[in-house]
Amino acid sequence: MDIDFNAYKLRCELRGHDDDVRGICVCSDENIATSSRDRTIRVWSLDPSDKRKYTSSKILLGHTSFVGPLAWIPPTDDYPEGRLVSGSMDTFVFVWNLINGENIQTLKGHQMQVTGVTLDNEDIVSSSVDQTLKRWRNGQLVESWEAHQSPIQAVIKLPSGELVSGSSDASLKLWKGKTSLRTLSGHTDTVRGLAVMPDLGFLSASHDGLIRLWALSGEVLLEMVGHTSIVYSVDAHSSGLIVSGSEDRHAKIWKDGVCVQSLEHPGCVWDAKFLESGDIVTACSDGVVRVWTVRQGVIADQMEIDAYDSQISEYKLSRKKVGGLKLDELPGLDSLTSPGTSDGQTKVVREGDNGVAYAWSMKEQRWDKIGEVVDGPDGVADRPIFDGVQYDFVFDVDIGDGEPIRKLPYNRSDNPYDAADKWLLKENLPFAYRQQIVEFILQNSGQKDFNFNPSFRDPFTGANAYVPGQASHTAATSAKPLYKHIPKKGVLVFDVAQYDGILKKMTEFNTTLRSDSVNSDKSLTEVEVSRVGAIITILKDTSHYHSTNFADMDIALLLKVLQAWPPAMMFPATDIVRMLVLHPHGASLLIKHVENNNDLLLDLIKKVTENSALPANLLTTVRVLVNLFKNSSFHYWLQTHHSQILDAFSNCYSSPNKNLQLAYSTLLLNYAVLLIEKKDQEGQAQVLSAALQVAEEEASDVDSKFRSLVAIGSLMLEGLVKKIAIDFDVESIAKSAKASKEAKIAEVGADIDLVIRQ
């Protein structure tokens, strides 16, 4: 049907962010705010000298991880330019004064990434992966409730007063205050984006690739189909137009449920919003904000449009593959000046925008053109095609005996005995080759470790498969993928200590306390100092840990130091406790002090993290916690207090101290191992969120990043949070890791990528 519609064209590009642009907030037609993976928010203002363009007027700094949702609070007498609300993966909600770009409120309460912010009269309502909605008033938390059983991805306020939340559980919920009015089902995957549809209801965007228009009654009024991947965002205009942004690199414009235009981008479109004028703003993974318009007076000049079209062509060309190879990496025609090395040798070269195959003729001593090499759509070309069907492998099989080379297609999910039997039948070859073909398949597909399924039946005889060396009732099934670094089994500890240095430093501090008239009563006596030496002597002798014991007074002595000594002097004693928990008897005495109302370890955590936390205290305390995982007696305590512990040390990932970074990453990795064993999904999700922060931190030490990636991969593979990780855009983290020059980072990145695709 014909639809009256004027096509959108590029108006301008806003460049300044250093990484993906994740969110857009329209403050007015003159001012736009954008958030980014680069941890900044930029405010763009209309250029007074060129009404087509916007310039960066402010950069808001303060978040410590990527920034996502934004909301604008209109101007008041106190804030004549209004305020901006932002949510971040760092778990905080910030409120900014747009006059000077200052953070005027920090709203702390969420345990995990903040995914949505909206205004409800004077209140701010935020959503989070921690499954809660929180209401903030004048900077204070006034309400919090668990709104879904899975991460919440978005929240909006409707003109009628209700709130709508969308979740990874594929549902939407309608709220009046904290009361759930109804649950809306229909999407088959995560609900990622929400928007008000004027006078009709509201819109939802989903990972299932669909956009739905809902009435308040829960009725689906429209379903929009057209995107080929995850739809991240949706917005509506008073004119009735709808815009959506997707992983498929397009912002699609819809009218009456029909897609009337697709705006192609050189990357994922994270967000798309309408200006009041009807212009559209898009946020792209290439770090560029773009504005699109139908108004003739503000369309970009032809040179800018041509440059953008060229950018799209170059992007597509860089991703185009022929024969599994990137087109832009193919040699040119000049490479055909070199002779081949064998008859029939093939070479693929680039001719214009195509890959063309040539074969070397020894007889003619020349390269003969075979034809153009054609692959499928983006991302599909990585797998070979045989007889028009795509497979994981297409093997060349040399039977010998003068037989020609045959093509054997195979998928990892196939039963290799079944595949071998069908192939031998098709090629009219004797079944004597059967075991040889099966072994060939297993060897070349990397499935050497193979399990056999007794339910297998020979497709030709109905009998069970015969496997040499085993009873005849067994048969083959596909093996699990092979991972290099995941899942992590067992925990890591810090079990090396410079005991002489520890004792020397502790003695120095004790001498200082003795000479201080204010703190002299906190110092140790000569007998007590001697006893510290005796504790260290026991700890040094690891070969007799099974037979040596400590006295209760030894623990009491260390507690005295940890509780009474000034923070700047306590780290040597904390380091002794770190080693004490690895001693069986020492750990059994220490646990008595964490199972009562006077919890030594919680007191220690509070003391070292409050006010101006010293790196030495943070380092030794985190190492104590890491070593606790070695003794199962502490597992219940560690699981019970995981949220408190991870919150207390959440800033360690960005510390300039590499040793502290490593200790924190090790803590996360040990927690991943424990919480997978305990099947604690809530705990796993919090560890995942923290590990993703480390993995995204550019300044992270290689070993710290590696351990965080192993934690992520293990949680996805054996834990309960794979879907949450995918919602967190773990794919981009895996992609970045795979491109690392550090071999182990690249390897674990490949492991995570494989988990994503299972």
PDB file of C-alpha atoms in Angstrom, residues 17 20 61 159 188 333 366 403 493 581 595 637 685:
ATOM      1  CA  HIS A  17      32.887  10.361  22.169  1.00  0.00           C
ATOM      2  CA  ASP A  20      30.095   3.454  21.637  1.00  0.00           C
ATOM      3  CA  LEU A  61      32.686  13.404  34.145  1.00  0.00           C
ATOM      4  CA  PRO A 159       1.100  10.073  30.885  1.00  0.00           C
ATOM      5  CA  THR A 188      10.028 -14.373  23.399  1.00  0.00           C
ATOM      6  CA  LEU A 333      45.690  -8.552  -9.571  1.00  0.00           C
ATOM      7  CA  ARG A 366      49.488 -19.104 -16.518  1.00  0.00           C
ATOM      8  CA  GLU A 403      39.638 -42.860  -6.388  1.00  0.00           C
ATOM      9  CA  VAL A 493      45.226 -18.174  46.960  1.00  0.00           C
ATOM     10  CA  VAL A 581      43.657 -18.658  57.346  1.00  0.00           C
ATOM     11  CA  GLU A 595      30.284 -16.569  63.652  1.00  0.00           C
ATOM     12  CA  TRP A 637      30.089 -16.739  55.556  1.00  0.00           C
ATOM     13  CA  ALA A 685      24.946 -11.850  38.690  1.00  0.00           C
TER      14      ALA A 685
END
